[in-house]
Amino acid sequence: MAVPEANERTLIWPQLPHSNRQAIDSRFEKGAAYVAGEFCPIEEATLPLLDWGFLRSDACQETISTWNGQFFRLQDHLDRFERSLKRLRMESPETIGRIREIAHRLVAICGYSNAYVQIIMTRGRPPIGSRDIRLCKNRFQAFCMPYMWLAKPEVQQKGLSLFISRRVRVPSVSVDPFVKHYHWLDFEMSLFDGFDAGADTVVLVDLNGKITEGPGFNLFADIDGRLVTPSTGVLDGMTRRTTLELCEEMGIAAAAGSISETQLLQSNEIFLTSTAGGIIPITTVGELTIGDGLPGPKTVQLHRAYWSRRATGWLGEPVRYDISP
């Protein structure tokens, strides 16, 4: 595939056929949830106040998307969810097969073609008066909303601005980054710092000053002609995995490794990867313009490949819209 010239570096999302599907009930137009074994409108979903998922951020999740009526890498997400449960010593009240069915039903209830689905396991709570974590009964819940963008397409066209936070990402020796968890206070406070500096989003460093990840995304940087994504202190993101696979197929040099702040600032191009948006260009870091200030050529190549293939059902599982709640 030829490298796009500067005047060809426009991000493209394939036009999708119009969907005539509708929610089974107007109450589900904004989304649906599965809580305590029942489906309900998303705005009616609640979590028990004493659940340690709320009180202690003791939970794990998977965020799964559908595009053009196709779940993307659903089995891979379910496999990673099982891995998180094992690492957190949780036992699911629902089988993985049932969780797959719940995900399908949530999208079908809403009638969405492009959806954002999250499956969640919380610790639950022990009997009142006890702090014995072994007595907790784990709880499964899930929700579905219209597809969510980390940055809207019109913002992606010009590229996002990135802020490098001085805050340190939660160390891997403390919280396992291979568990997709909700330990986000470092992200949240760093976002305030980034917004105060006029940036769109933020990336954190580890205890050694190496670049890690940001709120809901992995990062790639073109360093000396090779794409590098941080190898430690990060979630093995599904879109990150997909991007590495695309690079191998398309003959783009890419690998997991370490990135210093200096290397990031001197890189030829930078992009983020996330279920909520795919491949997202970064064109400024702080006051510094990256490359020529446009989405980089490799970013555009990968972006086009990712979205054109997703539109055709690549790595997809068709949503079973015939499933009723």
PDB file of C-alpha atoms in Angstrom:
ATOM      1  CA  MET A   1       0.000   0.000   0.000  1.00  0.00           C
ATOM      2  CA  ALA A   2       1.438   3.345  -1.034  1.00  0.00           C
ATOM      3  CA  VAL A   3       2.164   5.883   1.694  1.00  0.00           C
ATOM      4  CA  PRO A   4      -0.394   8.738   1.439  1.00  0.00           C
ATOM      5  CA  GLU A   5       0.974  12.177   0.572  1.00  0.00           C
ATOM      6  CA  ALA A   6       0.156  15.133   2.817  1.00  0.00           C
ATOM      7  CA  ASN A   7      -2.788  16.200   0.659  1.00  0.00           C
ATOM      8  CA  GLU A   8      -4.185  12.660   0.748  1.00  0.00           C
ATOM      9  CA  ARG A   9      -4.130  12.275   4.505  1.00  0.00           C
ATOM     10  CA  THR A  10      -7.826  12.563   5.123  1.00  0.00           C
ATOM     11  CA  LEU A  11      -9.348  10.067   7.493  1.00  0.00           C
ATOM     12  CA  ILE A  12     -12.150   8.068   5.924  1.00  0.00           C
ATOM     13  CA  TRP A  13     -14.993   6.156   7.539  1.00  0.00           C
ATOM     14  CA  PRO A  14     -16.843   3.967   5.000  1.00  0.00           C
ATOM     15  CA  GLN A  15     -20.458   4.860   4.361  1.00  0.00           C
ATOM     16  CA  LEU A  16     -22.722   2.284   5.974  1.00  0.00           C
ATOM     17  CA  PRO A  17     -26.167   1.213   4.765  1.00  0.00           C
ATOM     18  CA  HIS A  18     -29.038   2.812   6.626  1.00  0.00           C
ATOM     19  CA  SER A  19     -30.529   0.585   9.301  1.00  0.00           C
ATOM     20  CA  ASN A  20     -34.293   0.420   9.709  1.00  0.00           C
ATOM     21  CA  ARG A  21     -34.041  -1.382  13.025  1.00  0.00           C
ATOM     22  CA  GLN A  22     -35.610   0.249  16.047  1.00  0.00           C
ATOM     23  CA  ALA A  23     -35.617  -0.393  19.764  1.00  0.00           C
ATOM     24  CA  ILE A  24     -38.220  -2.909  20.873  1.00  0.00           C
ATOM     25  CA  ASP A  25     -39.658  -0.145  23.065  1.00  0.00           C
ATOM     26  CA  SER A  26     -39.070   3.623  23.128  1.00  0.00           C
ATOM     27  CA  ARG A  27     -37.692   3.245  26.672  1.00  0.00           C
ATOM     28  CA  PHE A  28     -34.644   1.495  25.175  1.00  0.00           C
ATOM     29  CA  GLU A  29     -33.762   4.152  22.595  1.00  0.00           C
ATOM     30  CA  LYS A  30     -30.950   5.524  24.810  1.00  0.00           C
ATOM     31  CA  GLY A  31     -29.629   2.115  25.767  1.00  0.00           C
ATOM     32  CA  ALA A  32     -30.261  -1.046  27.743  1.00  0.00           C
ATOM     33  CA  ALA A  33     -28.790  -2.718  30.802  1.00  0.00           C
ATOM     34  CA  TYR A  34     -28.727  -6.151  32.421  1.00  0.00           C
ATOM     35  CA  VAL A  35     -28.814  -5.959  36.215  1.00  0.00           C
ATOM     36  CA  ALA A  36     -29.732  -8.590  38.814  1.00  0.00           C
ATOM     37  CA  GLY A  37     -30.770 -10.999  36.088  1.00  0.00           C
ATOM     38  CA  GLU A  38     -33.153  -8.608  34.331  1.00  0.00           C
ATOM     39  CA  PHE A  39     -33.032  -6.330  31.275  1.00  0.00           C
ATOM     40  CA  CYS A  40     -34.041  -2.709  31.766  1.00  0.00           C
ATOM     41  CA  PRO A  41     -33.646   0.733  30.152  1.00  0.00           C
ATOM     42  CA  ILE A  42     -30.130   1.986  30.812  1.00  0.00           C
ATOM     43  CA  GLU A  43     -31.335   5.009  32.771  1.00  0.00           C
ATOM     44  CA  GLU A  44     -33.109   2.721  35.223  1.00  0.00           C
ATOM     45  CA  ALA A  45     -30.050   0.554  35.954  1.00  0.00           C
ATOM     46  CA  THR A  46     -28.750   0.706  39.543  1.00  0.00           C
ATOM     47  CA  LEU A  47     -25.927  -0.794  41.606  1.00  0.00           C
ATOM     48  CA  PRO A  48     -26.280  -1.697  45.314  1.00  0.00           C
ATOM     49  CA  LEU A  49     -24.647   0.965  47.475  1.00  0.00           C
ATOM     50  CA  LEU A  50     -22.664  -1.603  49.487  1.00  0.00           C
ATOM     51  CA  ASP A  51     -21.213  -3.426  46.462  1.00  0.00           C
ATOM     52  CA  TRP A  52     -17.421  -3.316  46.756  1.00  0.00           C
ATOM     53  CA  GLY A  53     -17.289  -2.609  43.045  1.00  0.00           C
ATOM     54  CA  PHE A  54     -18.576   0.832  44.009  1.00  0.00           C
ATOM     55  CA  LEU A  55     -17.061   1.212  47.471  1.00  0.00           C
ATOM     56  CA  ARG A  56     -13.587  -0.122  46.605  1.00  0.00           C
ATOM     57  CA  SER A  57     -13.329  -0.096  42.804  1.00  0.00           C
ATOM     58  CA  ASP A  58     -13.129  -3.890  43.076  1.00  0.00           C
ATOM     59  CA  ALA A  59     -14.343  -4.824  39.601  1.00  0.00           C
ATOM     60  CA  CYS A  60     -13.319  -5.715  36.085  1.00  0.00           C
ATOM     61  CA  GLN A  61     -14.886  -5.112  32.708  1.00  0.00           C
ATOM     62  CA  GLU A  62     -14.682  -5.518  28.970  1.00  0.00           C
ATOM     63  CA  THR A  63     -15.777  -2.871  26.484  1.00  0.00           C
ATOM     64  CA  ILE A  64     -16.981  -4.392  23.216  1.00  0.00           C
ATOM     65  CA  SER A  65     -18.200  -2.617  20.110  1.00  0.00           C
ATOM     66  CA  THR A  66     -20.483  -3.445  17.230  1.00  0.00           C
ATOM     67  CA  TRP A  67     -20.159  -1.774  13.844  1.00  0.00           C
ATOM     68  CA  ASN A  68     -22.527  -2.296  10.944  1.00  0.00           C
ATOM     69  CA  GLY A  69     -24.312  -4.959  12.980  1.00  0.00           C
ATOM     70  CA  GLN A  70     -21.167  -6.942  13.805  1.00  0.00           C
ATOM     71  CA  PHE A  71     -19.523  -7.531  17.182  1.00  0.00           C
ATOM     72  CA  PHE A  72     -15.766  -6.987  16.873  1.00  0.00           C
ATOM     73  CA  ARG A  73     -13.541  -9.718  18.324  1.00  0.00           C
ATOM     74  CA  LEU A  74     -16.277 -10.809  20.718  1.00  0.00           C
ATOM     75  CA  GLN A  75     -14.624 -14.129  21.580  1.00  0.00           C
ATOM     76  CA  ASP A  76     -11.309 -12.390  22.276  1.00  0.00           C
ATOM     77  CA  HIS A  77     -13.075  -9.999  24.651  1.00  0.00           C
ATOM     78  CA  LEU A  78     -14.811 -12.882  26.417  1.00  0.00           C
ATOM     79  CA  ASP A  79     -11.501 -14.738  26.748  1.00  0.00           C
ATOM     80  CA  ARG A  80      -9.853 -11.661  28.277  1.00  0.00           C
ATOM     81  CA  PHE A  81     -12.821 -11.214  30.630  1.00  0.00           C
ATOM     82  CA  GLU A  82     -12.343 -14.796  31.859  1.00  0.00           C
ATOM     83  CA  ARG A  83      -8.646 -14.065  32.383  1.00  0.00           C
ATOM     84  CA  SER A  84      -9.481 -10.992  34.474  1.00  0.00           C
ATOM     85  CA  LEU A  85     -11.901 -13.005  36.607  1.00  0.00           C
ATOM     86  CA  LYS A  86      -9.241 -15.603  37.334  1.00  0.00           C
ATOM     87  CA  ARG A  87      -6.640 -12.979  38.241  1.00  0.00           C
ATOM     88  CA  LEU A  88      -9.096 -11.268  40.592  1.00  0.00           C
ATOM     89  CA  ARG A  89     -10.254 -14.606  42.033  1.00  0.00           C
ATOM     90  CA  MET A  90     -13.842 -13.951  41.042  1.00  0.00           C
ATOM     91  CA  GLU A  91     -16.494 -16.488  40.102  1.00  0.00           C
ATOM     92  CA  SER A  92     -19.094 -15.469  37.563  1.00  0.00           C
ATOM     93  CA  PRO A  93     -22.751 -16.160  38.327  1.00  0.00           C
ATOM     94  CA  GLU A  94     -23.239 -16.356  34.538  1.00  0.00           C
ATOM     95  CA  THR A  95     -21.505 -18.731  32.137  1.00  0.00           C
ATOM     96  CA  ILE A  96     -19.459 -17.225  29.318  1.00  0.00           C
ATOM     97  CA  GLY A  97     -22.032 -18.608  26.884  1.00  0.00           C
ATOM     98  CA  ARG A  98     -24.791 -16.791  28.744  1.00  0.00           C
ATOM     99  CA  ILE A  99     -22.740 -13.566  28.802  1.00  0.00           C
ATOM    100  CA  ARG A 100     -22.385 -13.777  25.018  1.00  0.00           C
ATOM    101  CA  GLU A 101     -26.157 -14.161  24.752  1.00  0.00           C
ATOM    102  CA  ILE A 102     -26.725 -11.195  27.079  1.00  0.00           C
ATOM    103  CA  ALA A 103     -24.447  -9.021  24.912  1.00  0.00           C
ATOM    104  CA  HIS A 104     -26.430  -9.970  21.808  1.00  0.00           C
ATOM    105  CA  ARG A 105     -29.744  -9.316  23.537  1.00  0.00           C
ATOM    106  CA  LEU A 106     -28.681  -5.891  24.753  1.00  0.00           C
ATOM    107  CA  VAL A 107     -27.847  -4.731  21.226  1.00  0.00           C
ATOM    108  CA  ALA A 108     -30.966  -6.368  19.782  1.00  0.00           C
ATOM    109  CA  ILE A 109     -33.215  -4.697  22.364  1.00  0.00           C
ATOM    110  CA  CYS A 110     -31.872  -1.287  21.325  1.00  0.00           C
ATOM    111  CA  GLY A 111     -31.804  -2.044  17.601  1.00  0.00           C
ATOM    112  CA  TYR A 112     -28.361  -0.475  17.228  1.00  0.00           C
ATOM    113  CA  SER A 113     -26.042  -1.181  14.299  1.00  0.00           C
ATOM    114  CA  ASN A 114     -23.131   0.635  15.946  1.00  0.00           C
ATOM    115  CA  ALA A 115     -23.025   0.006  19.674  1.00  0.00           C
ATOM    116  CA  TYR A 116     -20.837   0.244  22.759  1.00  0.00           C
ATOM    117  CA  VAL A 117     -21.313  -2.697  25.127  1.00  0.00           C
ATOM    118  CA  GLN A 118     -19.710  -3.130  28.529  1.00  0.00           C
ATOM    119  CA  ILE A 119     -19.761  -6.343  30.561  1.00  0.00           C
ATOM    120  CA  ILE A 120     -18.853  -5.913  34.231  1.00  0.00           C
ATOM    121  CA  MET A 121     -18.108  -8.094  37.227  1.00  0.00           C
ATOM    122  CA  THR A 122     -18.120  -6.521  40.674  1.00  0.00           C
ATOM    123  CA  ARG A 123     -16.950  -8.095  43.916  1.00  0.00           C
ATOM    124  CA  GLY A 124     -20.376  -7.808  45.496  1.00  0.00           C
ATOM    125  CA  ARG A 125     -20.336  -7.524  49.285  1.00  0.00           C
ATOM    126  CA  PRO A 126     -19.794  -9.726  52.330  1.00  0.00           C
ATOM    127  CA  PRO A 127     -22.442  -9.923  55.054  1.00  0.00           C
ATOM    128  CA  ILE A 128     -22.941  -6.585  56.845  1.00  0.00           C
ATOM    129  CA  GLY A 129     -20.387  -6.271  59.607  1.00  0.00           C
ATOM    130  CA  SER A 130     -17.788  -8.461  57.859  1.00  0.00           C
ATOM    131  CA  ARG A 131     -14.752  -7.464  55.812  1.00  0.00           C
ATOM    132  CA  ASP A 132     -13.914 -10.983  54.726  1.00  0.00           C
ATOM    133  CA  ILE A 133     -13.517 -10.706  50.950  1.00  0.00           C
ATOM    134  CA  ARG A 134     -13.953 -14.464  50.635  1.00  0.00           C
ATOM    135  CA  LEU A 135     -17.596 -14.110  51.669  1.00  0.00           C
ATOM    136  CA  CYS A 136     -18.498 -11.784  48.791  1.00  0.00           C
ATOM    137  CA  LYS A 137     -20.904 -13.011  46.138  1.00  0.00           C
ATOM    138  CA  ASN A 138     -19.686 -11.633  42.817  1.00  0.00           C
ATOM    139  CA  ARG A 139     -22.201  -9.789  40.644  1.00  0.00           C
ATOM    140  CA  PHE A 140     -22.479  -9.588  36.851  1.00  0.00           C
ATOM    141  CA  GLN A 141     -24.036  -6.661  35.041  1.00  0.00           C
ATOM    142  CA  ALA A 142     -23.817  -5.161  31.557  1.00  0.00           C
ATOM    143  CA  PHE A 143     -25.039  -2.248  29.484  1.00  0.00           C
ATOM    144  CA  CYS A 144     -25.346  -1.105  25.877  1.00  0.00           C
ATOM    145  CA  MET A 145     -25.308   2.440  24.460  1.00  0.00           C
ATOM    146  CA  PRO A 146     -24.895   3.979  21.006  1.00  0.00           C
ATOM    147  CA  TYR A 147     -21.297   3.687  19.783  1.00  0.00           C
ATOM    148  CA  MET A 148     -19.076   5.997  21.835  1.00  0.00           C
ATOM    149  CA  TRP A 149     -16.190   8.011  20.390  1.00  0.00           C
ATOM    150  CA  LEU A 150     -13.106   8.893  22.407  1.00  0.00           C
ATOM    151  CA  ALA A 151     -12.961  11.792  19.937  1.00  0.00           C
ATOM    152  CA  LYS A 152     -15.562  12.619  17.300  1.00  0.00           C
ATOM    153  CA  PRO A 153     -14.520  12.035  13.669  1.00  0.00           C
ATOM    154  CA  GLU A 154     -14.388  15.765  12.934  1.00  0.00           C
ATOM    155  CA  VAL A 155     -11.919  16.215  15.812  1.00  0.00           C
ATOM    156  CA  GLN A 156      -9.849  13.257  14.646  1.00  0.00           C
ATOM    157  CA  GLN A 157      -9.491  14.811  11.192  1.00  0.00           C
ATOM    158  CA  LYS A 158      -7.238  17.545  12.551  1.00  0.00           C
ATOM    159  CA  GLY A 159      -5.647  15.308  15.178  1.00  0.00           C
ATOM    160  CA  LEU A 160      -5.795  15.496  18.963  1.00  0.00           C
ATOM    161  CA  SER A 161      -3.508  17.363  21.305  1.00  0.00           C
ATOM    162  CA  LEU A 162      -1.813  15.269  23.981  1.00  0.00           C
ATOM    163  CA  PHE A 163      -0.522  16.226  27.432  1.00  0.00           C
ATOM    164  CA  ILE A 164       2.170  14.183  29.192  1.00  0.00           C
ATOM    165  CA  SER A 165       1.169  14.023  32.845  1.00  0.00           C
ATOM    166  CA  ARG A 166       3.590  14.272  35.745  1.00  0.00           C
ATOM    167  CA  ARG A 167       1.405  11.803  37.634  1.00  0.00           C
ATOM    168  CA  VAL A 168       2.590   8.188  37.665  1.00  0.00           C
ATOM    169  CA  ARG A 169       0.374   5.390  36.391  1.00  0.00           C
ATOM    170  CA  VAL A 170      -0.590   2.871  39.088  1.00  0.00           C
ATOM    171  CA  PRO A 171       2.448   0.533  39.178  1.00  0.00           C
ATOM    172  CA  SER A 172       2.031  -2.955  37.746  1.00  0.00           C
ATOM    173  CA  VAL A 173       3.359  -4.478  40.973  1.00  0.00           C
ATOM    174  CA  SER A 174       0.376  -2.940  42.769  1.00  0.00           C
ATOM    175  CA  VAL A 175      -2.469  -3.395  40.277  1.00  0.00           C
ATOM    176  CA  ASP A 176      -2.260  -5.891  37.418  1.00  0.00           C
ATOM    177  CA  PRO A 177      -2.544  -3.927  34.132  1.00  0.00           C
ATOM    178  CA  PHE A 178      -3.655  -7.106  32.359  1.00  0.00           C
ATOM    179  CA  VAL A 179      -6.941  -6.810  34.262  1.00  0.00           C
ATOM    180  CA  LYS A 180      -9.268  -4.287  32.628  1.00  0.00           C
ATOM    181  CA  HIS A 181     -10.203  -2.512  35.831  1.00  0.00           C
ATOM    182  CA  TYR A 182     -11.604   0.783  37.100  1.00  0.00           C
ATOM    183  CA  HIS A 183      -8.557   2.166  38.924  1.00  0.00           C
ATOM    184  CA  TRP A 184      -8.829   5.480  37.122  1.00  0.00           C
ATOM    185  CA  LEU A 185      -8.106   8.193  39.713  1.00  0.00           C
ATOM    186  CA  ASP A 186      -4.628   8.683  38.254  1.00  0.00           C
ATOM    187  CA  PHE A 187      -6.216   9.058  34.810  1.00  0.00           C
ATOM    188  CA  GLU A 188      -8.997  11.319  36.060  1.00  0.00           C
ATOM    189  CA  MET A 189      -6.758  13.775  37.888  1.00  0.00           C
ATOM    190  CA  SER A 190      -4.318  13.787  34.972  1.00  0.00           C
ATOM    191  CA  LEU A 191      -7.186  14.659  32.642  1.00  0.00           C
ATOM    192  CA  PHE A 192      -7.841  17.772  34.735  1.00  0.00           C
ATOM    193  CA  ASP A 193      -4.167  18.672  34.355  1.00  0.00           C
ATOM    194  CA  GLY A 194      -4.368  18.125  30.616  1.00  0.00           C
ATOM    195  CA  PHE A 195      -7.554  20.145  30.214  1.00  0.00           C
ATOM    196  CA  ASP A 196      -6.019  22.967  32.269  1.00  0.00           C
ATOM    197  CA  ALA A 197      -3.133  22.948  29.780  1.00  0.00           C
ATOM    198  CA  GLY A 198      -5.513  23.117  26.819  1.00  0.00           C
ATOM    199  CA  ALA A 199      -4.992  19.519  25.652  1.00  0.00           C
ATOM    200  CA  ASP A 200      -7.627  17.049  24.435  1.00  0.00           C
ATOM    201  CA  THR A 201      -6.317  14.061  26.366  1.00  0.00           C
ATOM    202  CA  VAL A 202      -3.432  12.806  28.474  1.00  0.00           C
ATOM    203  CA  VAL A 203      -0.878  10.020  28.709  1.00  0.00           C
ATOM    204  CA  LEU A 204       0.842   8.901  31.929  1.00  0.00           C
ATOM    205  CA  VAL A 205       4.368   7.716  32.689  1.00  0.00           C
ATOM    206  CA  ASP A 206       5.607   4.934  34.947  1.00  0.00           C
ATOM    207  CA  LEU A 207       8.007   5.160  37.907  1.00  0.00           C
ATOM    208  CA  ASN A 208      10.940   5.182  35.470  1.00  0.00           C
ATOM    209  CA  GLY A 209       9.512   8.038  33.427  1.00  0.00           C
ATOM    210  CA  LYS A 210       8.552   5.799  30.495  1.00  0.00           C
ATOM    211  CA  ILE A 211       5.331   6.427  28.569  1.00  0.00           C
ATOM    212  CA  THR A 212       2.494   4.020  29.453  1.00  0.00           C
ATOM    213  CA  GLU A 213      -1.142   4.596  28.474  1.00  0.00           C
ATOM    214  CA  GLY A 214      -4.011   7.046  28.808  1.00  0.00           C
ATOM    215  CA  PRO A 215      -7.649   6.946  29.899  1.00  0.00           C
ATOM    216  CA  GLY A 216      -9.128   4.215  27.741  1.00  0.00           C
ATOM    217  CA  PHE A 217      -6.389   3.956  25.123  1.00  0.00           C
ATOM    218  CA  ASN A 218      -2.977   2.591  24.172  1.00  0.00           C
ATOM    219  CA  LEU A 219      -0.399   4.684  22.326  1.00  0.00           C
ATOM    220  CA  PHE A 220       1.815   4.131  19.281  1.00  0.00           C
ATOM    221  CA  ALA A 221       4.694   6.355  18.144  1.00  0.00           C
ATOM    222  CA  ASP A 222       6.811   6.218  14.991  1.00  0.00           C
ATOM    223  CA  ILE A 223      10.381   6.267  16.313  1.00  0.00           C
ATOM    224  CA  ASP A 224      13.151   6.130  13.701  1.00  0.00           C
ATOM    225  CA  GLY A 225      10.824   4.556  11.151  1.00  0.00           C
ATOM    226  CA  ARG A 226       9.309   1.882  13.397  1.00  0.00           C
ATOM    227  CA  LEU A 227       6.022   2.014  15.265  1.00  0.00           C
ATOM    228  CA  VAL A 228       6.502   1.338  18.967  1.00  0.00           C
ATOM    229  CA  THR A 229       3.810   0.790  21.593  1.00  0.00           C
ATOM    230  CA  PRO A 230       4.638   0.547  25.325  1.00  0.00           C
ATOM    231  CA  SER A 231       5.176  -3.047  26.409  1.00  0.00           C
ATOM    232  CA  THR A 232       4.853  -2.715  30.205  1.00  0.00           C
ATOM    233  CA  GLY A 233       2.475  -1.013  32.588  1.00  0.00           C
ATOM    234  CA  VAL A 234      -0.376  -1.127  30.064  1.00  0.00           C
ATOM    235  CA  LEU A 235      -3.464  -3.143  29.219  1.00  0.00           C
ATOM    236  CA  ASP A 236      -3.017  -5.404  26.191  1.00  0.00           C
ATOM    237  CA  GLY A 237      -5.760  -3.466  24.429  1.00  0.00           C
ATOM    238  CA  MET A 238      -7.850  -5.185  21.788  1.00  0.00           C
ATOM    239  CA  THR A 239      -7.390  -2.379  19.249  1.00  0.00           C
ATOM    240  CA  ARG A 240      -3.674  -2.327  20.094  1.00  0.00           C
ATOM    241  CA  ARG A 241      -3.543  -6.063  19.331  1.00  0.00           C
ATOM    242  CA  THR A 242      -5.460  -5.511  16.110  1.00  0.00           C
ATOM    243  CA  THR A 243      -3.099  -2.721  15.060  1.00  0.00           C
ATOM    244  CA  LEU A 244      -0.022  -4.894  15.583  1.00  0.00           C
ATOM    245  CA  GLU A 245      -1.655  -7.608  13.486  1.00  0.00           C
ATOM    246  CA  LEU A 246      -2.470  -5.107  10.729  1.00  0.00           C
ATOM    247  CA  CYS A 247       1.100  -3.827  10.762  1.00  0.00           C
ATOM    248  CA  GLU A 248       2.461  -7.333  10.305  1.00  0.00           C
ATOM    249  CA  GLU A 249       0.067  -7.993   7.435  1.00  0.00           C
ATOM    250  CA  MET A 250       0.728  -4.624   5.747  1.00  0.00           C
ATOM    251  CA  GLY A 251       4.500  -4.754   6.110  1.00  0.00           C
ATOM    252  CA  ILE A 252       4.719  -1.854   8.570  1.00  0.00           C
ATOM    253  CA  ALA A 253       7.529  -2.293  11.100  1.00  0.00           C
ATOM    254  CA  ALA A 254       5.992  -2.318  14.590  1.00  0.00           C
ATOM    255  CA  ALA A 255       6.782  -3.781  18.000  1.00  0.00           C
ATOM    256  CA  ALA A 256       6.122  -3.424  21.703  1.00  0.00           C
ATOM    257  CA  GLY A 257       8.942  -1.705  23.586  1.00  0.00           C
ATOM    258  CA  SER A 258       9.737   1.284  25.760  1.00  0.00           C
ATOM    259  CA  ILE A 259       9.189   4.948  24.885  1.00  0.00           C
ATOM    260  CA  SER A 260      10.847   7.793  26.745  1.00  0.00           C
ATOM    261  CA  GLU A 261       9.326  11.245  26.880  1.00  0.00           C
ATOM    262  CA  THR A 262      12.139  12.527  24.638  1.00  0.00           C
ATOM    263  CA  GLN A 263      11.480   9.807  22.077  1.00  0.00           C
ATOM    264  CA  LEU A 264       7.776  10.614  22.074  1.00  0.00           C
ATOM    265  CA  LEU A 265       8.436  14.306  21.494  1.00  0.00           C
ATOM    266  CA  GLN A 266      10.860  13.524  18.658  1.00  0.00           C
ATOM    267  CA  SER A 267       8.660  10.886  16.988  1.00  0.00           C
ATOM    268  CA  ASN A 268       7.510  11.198  13.379  1.00  0.00           C
ATOM    269  CA  GLU A 269       3.863  10.493  14.191  1.00  0.00           C
ATOM    270  CA  ILE A 270       1.705   9.384  17.109  1.00  0.00           C
ATOM    271  CA  PHE A 271      -1.685   7.751  17.325  1.00  0.00           C
ATOM    272  CA  LEU A 272      -3.930   6.234  19.972  1.00  0.00           C
ATOM    273  CA  THR A 273      -5.851   2.955  19.771  1.00  0.00           C
ATOM    274  CA  SER A 274      -9.180   2.400  21.511  1.00  0.00           C
ATOM    275  CA  THR A 275     -12.426   0.491  21.134  1.00  0.00           C
ATOM    276  CA  ALA A 276     -14.027   3.937  21.402  1.00  0.00           C
ATOM    277  CA  GLY A 277     -12.738   5.286  18.117  1.00  0.00           C
ATOM    278  CA  GLY A 278     -10.272   2.847  16.589  1.00  0.00           C
ATOM    279  CA  ILE A 279      -7.045   4.535  15.456  1.00  0.00           C
ATOM    280  CA  ILE A 280      -6.881   8.189  16.499  1.00  0.00           C
ATOM    281  CA  PRO A 281      -4.134  10.623  15.377  1.00  0.00           C
ATOM    282  CA  ILE A 282      -2.182  12.896  17.709  1.00  0.00           C
ATOM    283  CA  THR A 283      -0.756  16.004  16.028  1.00  0.00           C
ATOM    284  CA  THR A 284       0.518  18.014  19.001  1.00  0.00           C
ATOM    285  CA  VAL A 285       2.101  17.147  22.346  1.00  0.00           C
ATOM    286  CA  GLY A 286       2.077  20.115  24.658  1.00  0.00           C
ATOM    287  CA  GLU A 287       3.254  23.054  22.566  1.00  0.00           C
ATOM    288  CA  LEU A 288       5.118  20.817  20.102  1.00  0.00           C
ATOM    289  CA  THR A 289       3.782  19.909  16.659  1.00  0.00           C
ATOM    290  CA  ILE A 290       4.331  16.275  15.712  1.00  0.00           C
ATOM    291  CA  GLY A 291       5.556  15.718  12.164  1.00  0.00           C
ATOM    292  CA  ASP A 292       3.967  18.209   9.783  1.00  0.00           C
ATOM    293  CA  GLY A 293       0.923  18.716  12.004  1.00  0.00           C
ATOM    294  CA  LEU A 294      -1.305  16.360  10.009  1.00  0.00           C
ATOM    295  CA  PRO A 295      -2.342  12.779  10.774  1.00  0.00           C
ATOM    296  CA  GLY A 296       0.769  10.742   9.941  1.00  0.00           C
ATOM    297  CA  PRO A 297       0.949   8.561   6.814  1.00  0.00           C
ATOM    298  CA  LYS A 298       1.114   5.287   8.758  1.00  0.00           C
ATOM    299  CA  THR A 299      -1.738   6.467  10.954  1.00  0.00           C
ATOM    300  CA  VAL A 300      -3.849   7.107   7.847  1.00  0.00           C
ATOM    301  CA  GLN A 301      -2.929   3.748   6.295  1.00  0.00           C
ATOM    302  CA  LEU A 302      -3.881   1.845   9.420  1.00  0.00           C
ATOM    303  CA  HIS A 303      -6.994   3.927  10.038  1.00  0.00           C
ATOM    304  CA  ARG A 304      -8.301   3.249   6.549  1.00  0.00           C
ATOM    305  CA  ALA A 305      -7.530  -0.457   6.761  1.00  0.00           C
ATOM    306  CA  TYR A 306      -9.133  -0.786  10.195  1.00  0.00           C
ATOM    307  CA  TRP A 307     -12.414   0.939   9.349  1.00  0.00           C
ATOM    308  CA  SER A 308     -12.848  -0.400   5.822  1.00  0.00           C
ATOM    309  CA  ARG A 309     -12.436  -3.934   7.123  1.00  0.00           C
ATOM    310  CA  ARG A 310     -14.723  -3.424  10.080  1.00  0.00           C
ATOM    311  CA  ALA A 311     -17.439  -2.202   7.708  1.00  0.00           C
ATOM    312  CA  THR A 312     -17.325  -5.588   5.959  1.00  0.00           C
ATOM    313  CA  GLY A 313     -17.510  -7.633   9.168  1.00  0.00           C
ATOM    314  CA  TRP A 314     -13.799  -8.407   9.566  1.00  0.00           C
ATOM    315  CA  LEU A 315     -13.183 -10.403  12.783  1.00  0.00           C
ATOM    316  CA  GLY A 316     -16.885  -9.967  13.382  1.00  0.00           C
ATOM    317  CA  GLU A 317     -19.797 -11.904  14.811  1.00  0.00           C
ATOM    318  CA  PRO A 318     -23.201 -10.834  13.454  1.00  0.00           C
ATOM    319  CA  VAL A 319     -25.556  -9.456  16.077  1.00  0.00           C
ATOM    320  CA  ARG A 320     -28.497 -11.801  16.546  1.00  0.00           C
ATOM    321  CA  TYR A 321     -31.306  -9.294  16.256  1.00  0.00           C
ATOM    322  CA  ASP A 322     -33.910 -12.059  16.406  1.00  0.00           C
ATOM    323  CA  ILE A 323     -33.154 -12.601  20.108  1.00  0.00           C
ATOM    324  CA  SER A 324     -35.828 -11.076  22.309  1.00  0.00           C
ATOM    325  CA  PRO A 325     -35.462 -10.300  26.041  1.00  0.00           C
TER     326      PRO A 325
END
